[in-house]
Amino acid sequence: MHCSRCQSPVPEVAHFCHHCGQDLVSGDERGRRRFAVQPDEPVASFALISSIMPREAGRHPQTYRTAFTITLVVALVAAIFGALPIAVLIAAFAIPIVYITYLYDVNLWEDAPLAVTGLAFGLTGLVAALFTALWTGLLPLTTTLRGPNGDLLGGPQWGTFLILAILVPVVGEAIRQVGPVLLASRPAFDDLMDGVTFGVVSGVAYACFDTLVRHWALLTGGLVAPQPAQFASLVFLEGFVKPLVMGTATGLAVAEFSGLGKGYDGFTPRYFGGVGLAVGTNVLYATGIYLLGYVGSPNVALPLQAMWGLLILGGLIIRLRTVLQTGLMEGALEAAAKAEQPVDAEQGFCVRCEMPLLPGSAFCSACGVSMRARAKAPVLAATAATPTAAGDAPPPEPDEGQTVVPVDESDVEEEK
Ligand SMILES: [Zn+2]
Ligand SMILES: [Zn+2]
């Protein structure tokens, strides 16, 4: 039997083509396609974990889901009872901490944790803190638009609007791109999955320090008279919606930088399109939050702001899943057409369904999961292959004393 999409020979019993990931049983049902990162979910879905944690779809998705839920509930309870320093701290650090735990879980930094956290989290965070301190210092911004009785303090102002909804999102996105792009242009981290992940790290780092600086007064102010709805909404938006909007938007753009197959694509028109989309969604988000703040009473404005944030986040998640799906499927088709060994050829057993894999599999022929969505192999297992790993890939920079072994590349180079 031959695959209808890439024409390569496949076993009669295969459910998915192990070269290009085509569903051989139900054919290509557009719109209801299975997500190659997590085949039991459709591509068009709001599933957060498998979108922002694509490697092994977050090895323990339930753990991450629980961690997000618990921190959200604790932060909301703290906010409702007026313990704002605690609420703001949790809101700022919850998602970054959970996400860095995920990086550790899937060994994404390939034993170079300092380079990865330093560039993707530290650099973005530091510059974000400086930038936010700068513009909040120049602008007499109040953390809330309303006085103690819930009445509005004046109406929208052009100057504030231009800084808050245009300047900050544009400069902010530029800041968020630097670290992940530097990382994604290293040979050890040039895969699409890495690009997405570094983008998300950078986005949540920016959001974290943006929250800390903007709400410094609340953070150091001690207990305040509870204004449950207002504080809960603030914590929900700043601690959970904002980091995820920034993270997915930046992840999308860096994914286009990493591109499809081997190596990274670099500064292509698609990358600049991705950056444009990221800037655009951040402008939309900030505009909506700012203007909706002036709608009627807080009881109307706050739910509207939350809904606006979730709407934008939902759109971003769908877009990110589409980019991942396209990257995995098209990259594999290209590799199959050139009859080259897939970038992440894997032997042995599928980590997801534990069925045996065919030689040179890019996808599991039983469950359809992409091999590129697996966790990175531990470095020790690949040390034997290092001498042949030089090839066209520049050697890892000697600074920082790291011992990066480009696992994926070494496997490919050996085949030549
Ligand atoms: Zn195929
Ligand atoms: Zn499988």
Coordinates of C-alpha atoms and ligand atoms in Angstrom, one line a residue:
M1 CA 0.0 0.0 0.0
H2 CA 1.2 3.5 -0.7
C3 CA 0.3 6.7 1.1
S4 CA -2.1 8.9 -0.9
R5 CA -0.3 12.1 0.2
C6 CA 3.5 11.4 0.0
Q7 CA 3.4 8.2 -2.1
S8 CA 5.8 6.3 0.2
P9 CA 5.1 2.7 0.9
V10 CA 3.2 2.0 4.2
P11 CA 2.1 -1.2 5.9
E12 CA -1.5 -2.3 5.3
V13 CA -2.3 -2.1 9.0
A14 CA -1.0 1.4 9.5
H15 CA -3.6 4.0 10.6
F16 CA -1.2 6.9 9.9
C17 CA 1.6 7.3 7.3
H18 CA 4.8 7.2 9.3
H19 CA 6.5 9.5 6.8
C20 CA 4.1 12.4 6.4
G21 CA 1.5 11.8 9.1
Q22 CA -1.5 11.5 6.7
D23 CA -4.5 9.8 8.3
L24 CA -4.9 6.7 6.0
V25 CA -8.1 5.5 7.5
S26 CA -10.4 8.5 7.5
G27 CA -8.5 10.6 4.8
D28 CA -7.9 14.3 5.1
E29 CA -11.0 15.6 6.7
R30 CA -10.3 19.3 6.6
G31 CA -11.3 21.2 9.7
R32 CA -11.6 18.0 11.8
R33 CA -8.0 17.1 11.4
R34 CA -6.3 15.5 14.3
F35 CA -3.6 17.6 16.0
A36 CA -0.2 16.0 15.3
V37 CA 1.0 17.1 18.8
Q38 CA -1.9 15.4 20.6
P39 CA -3.9 13.2 18.1
D40 CA -7.0 12.8 20.3
E41 CA -7.7 16.6 20.0
P42 CA -8.8 18.4 16.8
V43 CA -6.6 21.2 15.5
A44 CA -9.4 23.7 16.0
S45 CA -9.6 23.5 19.8
F46 CA -9.0 25.8 22.7
A47 CA -6.9 23.2 24.6
L48 CA -4.3 25.3 26.2
I49 CA -1.7 22.8 27.5
S50 CA -1.1 20.9 24.2
S51 CA -0.8 24.3 22.4
I52 CA 1.7 26.1 24.6
M53 CA 3.5 22.9 25.9
P54 CA 3.8 21.0 22.6
R55 CA 6.6 18.7 23.5
E56 CA 5.0 15.5 24.7
A57 CA 1.9 17.7 25.0
G58 CA 3.2 18.6 28.5
R59 CA 4.3 15.2 29.7
H60 CA 1.7 15.3 32.5
P61 CA -1.0 17.6 31.2
Q62 CA -3.3 17.1 34.2
T63 CA -0.5 18.2 36.6
Y64 CA 0.0 21.5 34.7
R65 CA -3.8 22.0 34.4
T66 CA -4.1 21.5 38.2
A67 CA -1.2 23.8 38.9
F68 CA -2.7 26.6 36.8
T69 CA -6.1 26.1 38.4
I70 CA -4.8 26.1 42.0
T71 CA -2.6 29.2 41.6
L72 CA -5.5 31.0 39.9
V73 CA -7.9 30.1 42.7
V74 CA -5.4 31.1 45.4
A75 CA -4.6 34.4 43.7
L76 CA -8.3 35.2 43.3
V77 CA -9.1 34.4 46.9
A78 CA -6.2 36.6 48.1
A79 CA -7.4 39.4 45.9
I80 CA -11.0 39.1 47.0
F81 CA -9.9 39.4 50.7
G82 CA -7.7 42.3 50.0
A83 CA -4.4 40.6 50.5
L84 CA -3.1 42.3 47.3
P85 CA 0.7 41.8 47.8
I86 CA 0.2 38.0 47.8
A87 CA -2.3 38.1 45.0
V88 CA -0.1 40.2 42.8
L89 CA 3.0 38.1 43.6
I90 CA 1.1 34.9 42.7
A91 CA -0.3 36.5 39.6
A92 CA 3.1 37.6 38.4
F93 CA 5.0 34.4 39.0
A94 CA 2.5 31.5 38.7
I95 CA 2.6 31.0 35.0
P96 CA 6.4 31.6 34.6
I97 CA 7.1 29.1 37.4
V98 CA 4.8 26.4 36.0
Y99 CA 6.2 26.9 32.5
I100 CA 9.8 26.7 33.6
T101 CA 9.0 23.5 35.4
Y102 CA 7.7 22.2 32.0
L103 CA 11.0 23.1 30.3
Y104 CA 12.8 21.1 33.0
D105 CA 10.3 18.2 32.6
V106 CA 10.9 17.8 28.9
N107 CA 14.7 18.6 29.1
L108 CA 14.1 21.4 26.6
W109 CA 17.3 23.2 27.4
E110 CA 19.4 20.1 26.8
D111 CA 21.5 20.6 29.9
A112 CA 22.1 24.3 29.1
P113 CA 19.6 25.7 31.6
L114 CA 21.5 28.9 32.2
A115 CA 21.7 29.9 28.5
V116 CA 18.0 29.1 28.0
T117 CA 16.5 30.7 31.1
G118 CA 19.0 33.5 30.9
L119 CA 18.2 34.5 27.3
A120 CA 14.5 33.6 27.1
F121 CA 13.5 34.6 30.6
G122 CA 16.1 36.7 32.3
L123 CA 17.0 39.0 29.4
T124 CA 13.4 39.7 28.5
G125 CA 12.4 40.2 32.1
L126 CA 15.2 42.6 32.8
V127 CA 14.6 44.8 29.7
A128 CA 10.8 44.6 30.3
A129 CA 11.3 45.8 33.9
L130 CA 13.4 48.7 32.8
F131 CA 11.1 49.7 29.9
T132 CA 8.0 49.4 32.1
A133 CA 9.6 51.5 34.8
L134 CA 10.5 54.1 32.2
W135 CA 7.1 54.5 30.7
T136 CA 5.1 54.2 33.9
G137 CA 7.5 56.8 35.4
L138 CA 6.9 59.2 32.5
L139 CA 3.1 58.7 32.6
P140 CA 1.1 59.5 35.6
L141 CA -0.8 56.3 35.3
T142 CA -3.1 55.1 38.0
T143 CA -3.4 51.3 38.4
T144 CA -7.1 51.8 38.4
L145 CA -9.3 54.2 36.4
R146 CA -11.8 54.5 39.3
G147 CA -11.9 56.3 42.6
P148 CA -12.6 54.6 45.9
N149 CA -16.3 54.7 45.3
G150 CA -16.1 53.0 41.9
D151 CA -16.7 56.3 40.0
L152 CA -14.6 57.0 36.9
L153 CA -11.6 59.4 37.2
G154 CA -12.1 61.4 33.9
G155 CA -12.5 59.9 30.4
P156 CA -10.1 58.3 27.9
Q157 CA -7.1 60.5 26.9
W158 CA -5.3 60.3 23.6
G159 CA -1.8 60.6 25.1
T160 CA -2.4 57.7 27.6
F161 CA -4.1 55.7 24.9
L162 CA -1.3 56.0 22.4
I163 CA 1.4 55.0 25.0
L164 CA -0.6 52.2 26.6
A165 CA -2.2 50.7 23.5
I166 CA 0.3 51.4 20.7
L167 CA 3.8 52.3 22.0
V168 CA 4.0 49.7 24.8
P169 CA 2.7 46.7 22.7
V170 CA 5.0 47.6 19.7
V171 CA 8.2 48.1 21.8
G172 CA 7.2 45.3 24.1
E173 CA 7.0 42.8 21.2
A174 CA 10.4 43.9 20.0
I175 CA 11.8 43.2 23.5
R176 CA 10.1 39.8 23.6
Q177 CA 11.6 38.7 20.3
V178 CA 15.3 39.3 21.0
G179 CA 16.1 36.4 23.5
P180 CA 14.0 33.7 21.7
V181 CA 15.4 34.6 18.3
L182 CA 19.0 34.4 19.6
L183 CA 18.2 31.0 21.1
A184 CA 16.3 29.7 18.1
S185 CA 19.2 30.5 15.7
R186 CA 21.4 28.1 17.7
P187 CA 21.7 24.6 16.0
A188 CA 20.6 22.9 19.2
F189 CA 17.4 24.8 19.4
D190 CA 16.4 25.4 15.8
D191 CA 13.3 23.2 15.8
L192 CA 9.8 24.6 15.4
M193 CA 8.8 23.3 18.8
D194 CA 11.7 25.0 20.5
G195 CA 10.8 28.3 18.7
V196 CA 7.3 28.2 20.1
T197 CA 8.5 27.3 23.6
F198 CA 11.1 30.1 23.8
G199 CA 8.6 32.6 22.5
V200 CA 6.1 31.6 25.3
V201 CA 8.9 31.8 27.9
S202 CA 9.8 35.2 26.7
G203 CA 6.2 36.4 26.6
V204 CA 5.4 35.2 30.2
A205 CA 8.7 36.7 31.4
Y206 CA 7.7 40.1 30.0
A207 CA 4.2 39.8 31.5
C208 CA 5.7 38.9 34.9
F209 CA 7.9 42.0 35.2
D210 CA 5.3 44.2 33.5
T211 CA 2.9 43.2 36.3
L212 CA 5.5 43.6 39.1
V213 CA 6.5 47.1 38.0
R214 CA 3.0 48.4 37.1
H215 CA 1.5 47.2 40.3
W216 CA 4.5 48.0 42.6
A217 CA 2.2 50.2 44.7
L218 CA -0.2 47.3 45.3
L219 CA 2.6 44.9 45.9
T220 CA 4.2 47.0 48.7
G221 CA 1.0 48.5 50.0
G222 CA 0.0 45.8 52.4
L223 CA -3.7 44.9 53.1
V224 CA -6.3 47.2 51.6
A225 CA -10.0 47.5 51.9
P226 CA -11.5 44.6 49.8
Q227 CA -13.0 45.5 46.5
P228 CA -13.6 41.9 45.5
A229 CA -14.8 42.3 41.9
Q230 CA -12.2 44.9 40.9
F231 CA -9.2 43.1 42.4
A232 CA -10.2 39.6 41.3
S233 CA -10.6 40.9 37.7
L234 CA -7.2 42.7 37.9
V235 CA -5.5 39.5 39.1
F236 CA -7.2 37.3 36.5
L237 CA -6.3 39.7 33.6
E238 CA -2.8 40.6 34.7
G239 CA -1.8 37.2 36.1
F240 CA -3.4 34.8 33.7
V241 CA -4.8 36.3 30.5
K242 CA -2.0 38.8 29.8
P243 CA 0.9 36.3 30.1
L244 CA -0.9 33.8 27.9
V245 CA -1.8 36.4 25.3
M246 CA 1.8 37.7 25.2
G247 CA 3.3 34.2 25.4
T248 CA 1.2 32.7 22.5
A249 CA 1.7 35.8 20.4
T250 CA 5.5 35.8 20.8
G251 CA 5.6 32.0 20.4
L252 CA 3.7 32.3 17.1
A253 CA 6.2 34.7 15.7
V254 CA 9.3 32.8 16.8
A255 CA 7.7 29.6 15.4
E256 CA 7.8 31.3 11.9
F257 CA 11.4 32.2 12.6
S258 CA 12.2 28.5 13.2
G259 CA 10.2 27.4 10.2
L260 CA 9.5 23.9 8.9
G261 CA 12.3 21.4 8.5
K262 CA 16.0 21.2 9.4
G263 CA 17.6 24.4 10.6
Y264 CA 15.9 27.7 11.1
D265 CA 14.3 29.9 8.4
G266 CA 15.4 33.2 9.9
F267 CA 14.1 36.6 9.0
T268 CA 11.7 35.6 6.3
P269 CA 8.5 37.5 5.3
R270 CA 6.6 34.9 7.2
Y271 CA 8.5 35.8 10.3
F272 CA 7.7 39.5 9.9
G273 CA 4.1 38.5 9.3
G274 CA 4.2 36.6 12.6
V275 CA 5.6 39.6 14.4
G276 CA 3.0 41.8 12.9
L277 CA 0.3 39.4 14.1
A278 CA 1.8 39.4 17.6
V279 CA 2.0 43.2 17.7
G280 CA -1.5 43.5 16.3
T281 CA -3.1 41.2 18.9
N282 CA -1.3 43.0 21.7
V283 CA -2.5 46.3 20.4
L284 CA -6.1 44.9 20.2
Y285 CA -5.8 43.5 23.7
A286 CA -4.5 46.7 25.2
T287 CA -7.0 48.9 23.3
G288 CA -9.9 46.8 24.4
I289 CA -8.8 46.6 28.1
Y290 CA -8.2 50.4 28.1
L291 CA -11.4 51.5 26.5
L292 CA -13.7 48.9 28.2
G293 CA -12.4 50.3 31.5
Y294 CA -14.6 53.4 30.8
V295 CA -17.8 51.4 30.3
G296 CA -20.4 52.2 32.9
S297 CA -20.0 50.6 36.3
P298 CA -17.2 48.3 37.3
N299 CA -19.7 45.4 37.4
V300 CA -20.2 45.8 33.7
A301 CA -16.7 46.9 32.7
L302 CA -14.7 44.1 34.4
P303 CA -16.5 41.1 33.0
L304 CA -16.3 42.8 29.6
Q305 CA -12.5 43.2 29.9
A306 CA -12.2 39.5 31.0
M307 CA -14.3 38.4 28.1
W308 CA -12.3 40.6 25.6
G309 CA -9.0 39.1 26.9
L310 CA -10.3 35.5 26.7
L311 CA -11.6 36.1 23.2
I312 CA -8.2 37.3 22.0
L313 CA -6.5 34.4 23.8
G314 CA -8.8 31.9 22.1
G315 CA -8.0 33.3 18.7
L316 CA -4.3 33.1 19.4
I317 CA -4.5 29.5 20.6
I318 CA -6.3 28.4 17.4
R319 CA -3.7 30.2 15.3
L320 CA -0.8 28.7 17.2
R321 CA -2.2 25.2 16.8
T322 CA -2.7 25.8 13.1
V323 CA 0.9 27.0 12.7
L324 CA 2.2 23.9 14.7
Q325 CA 0.0 21.5 12.6
T326 CA 1.1 23.1 9.3
G327 CA 4.8 23.0 10.4
L328 CA 4.7 19.4 11.4
M329 CA 2.7 18.1 8.4
E330 CA 4.4 20.2 5.7
G331 CA 7.9 19.7 7.2
A332 CA 7.3 15.9 7.1
L333 CA 5.9 16.0 3.5
E334 CA 9.0 18.0 2.3
A335 CA 11.3 15.5 4.0
A336 CA 9.3 12.5 2.5
A337 CA 9.4 14.1 -1.0
K338 CA 13.2 14.4 -0.8
A339 CA 13.3 10.8 0.5
E340 CA 15.5 12.1 3.3
Q341 CA 15.6 10.8 6.8
P342 CA 13.0 12.8 8.8
V343 CA 14.6 15.4 11.1
D344 CA 13.5 13.6 14.2
A345 CA 13.6 10.0 13.0
E346 CA 12.9 7.8 16.0
Q347 CA 13.2 4.1 16.6
G348 CA 11.8 1.9 19.3
F349 CA 8.4 2.5 20.8
C350 CA 5.9 5.4 20.7
V351 CA 6.1 7.4 23.9
R352 CA 2.4 8.1 23.7
C353 CA 0.7 4.8 22.7
E354 CA 3.7 2.5 23.3
M355 CA 3.3 0.7 20.0
P356 CA 6.5 -0.3 18.1
L357 CA 7.7 2.4 15.6
L358 CA 8.6 1.6 12.0
P359 CA 12.2 2.4 11.1
G360 CA 12.7 6.1 10.3
S361 CA 9.3 7.2 11.6
A362 CA 8.4 10.8 11.6
F363 CA 5.0 9.9 13.0
C364 CA 3.6 7.0 15.0
S365 CA 1.8 4.8 12.5
A366 CA -0.7 3.7 15.2
C367 CA -1.7 7.0 17.0
G368 CA -0.4 9.6 14.6
V369 CA 1.6 11.6 17.0
S370 CA 4.6 13.6 15.5
M371 CA 8.0 12.4 16.7
R372 CA 9.0 16.0 16.9
A373 CA 6.5 16.5 19.7
R374 CA 8.4 14.1 22.0
A375 CA 10.6 15.3 24.8
K376 CA 14.3 15.8 24.0
A377 CA 16.4 12.7 24.5
P378 CA 18.7 12.9 27.6
V379 CA 22.1 14.1 26.6
L380 CA 23.9 11.0 28.0
A381 CA 22.2 8.7 25.4
A382 CA 23.7 10.7 22.5
T383 CA 27.2 11.4 23.7
A384 CA 28.5 8.5 21.6
A385 CA 27.4 10.2 18.4
T386 CA 29.1 13.6 19.2
P387 CA 32.3 13.3 17.1
T388 CA 30.3 13.2 13.8
A389 CA 28.0 16.0 14.9
A390 CA 30.1 18.8 13.4
G391 CA 28.8 18.8 9.8
D392 CA 27.3 22.0 8.5
A393 CA 26.3 23.1 12.0
P394 CA 28.6 25.6 13.6
P395 CA 30.1 24.3 16.9
P396 CA 28.4 25.5 20.1
E397 CA 29.8 28.7 21.4
P398 CA 32.5 27.9 23.9
D399 CA 31.4 30.6 26.4
E400 CA 29.1 29.9 29.3
G401 CA 30.8 26.5 29.6
Q402 CA 27.9 24.6 28.3
T403 CA 27.9 21.0 27.0
V404 CA 25.2 21.1 24.4
V405 CA 24.9 18.1 22.3
P406 CA 22.7 18.7 19.3
V407 CA 20.8 15.4 19.6
D408 CA 18.6 15.7 16.5
E409 CA 21.3 16.9 14.2
S410 CA 23.8 14.2 15.2
D411 CA 21.2 11.5 14.3
V412 CA 20.8 13.0 10.9
E413 CA 24.4 13.6 10.2
E414 CA 25.3 10.0 10.9
E415 CA 23.0 8.8 8.1
K416 CA 25.0 10.5 5.4
Ligands
ZN1 ZN 2.6 9.8 3.6
ZN2 ZN 1.8 6.2 19.0

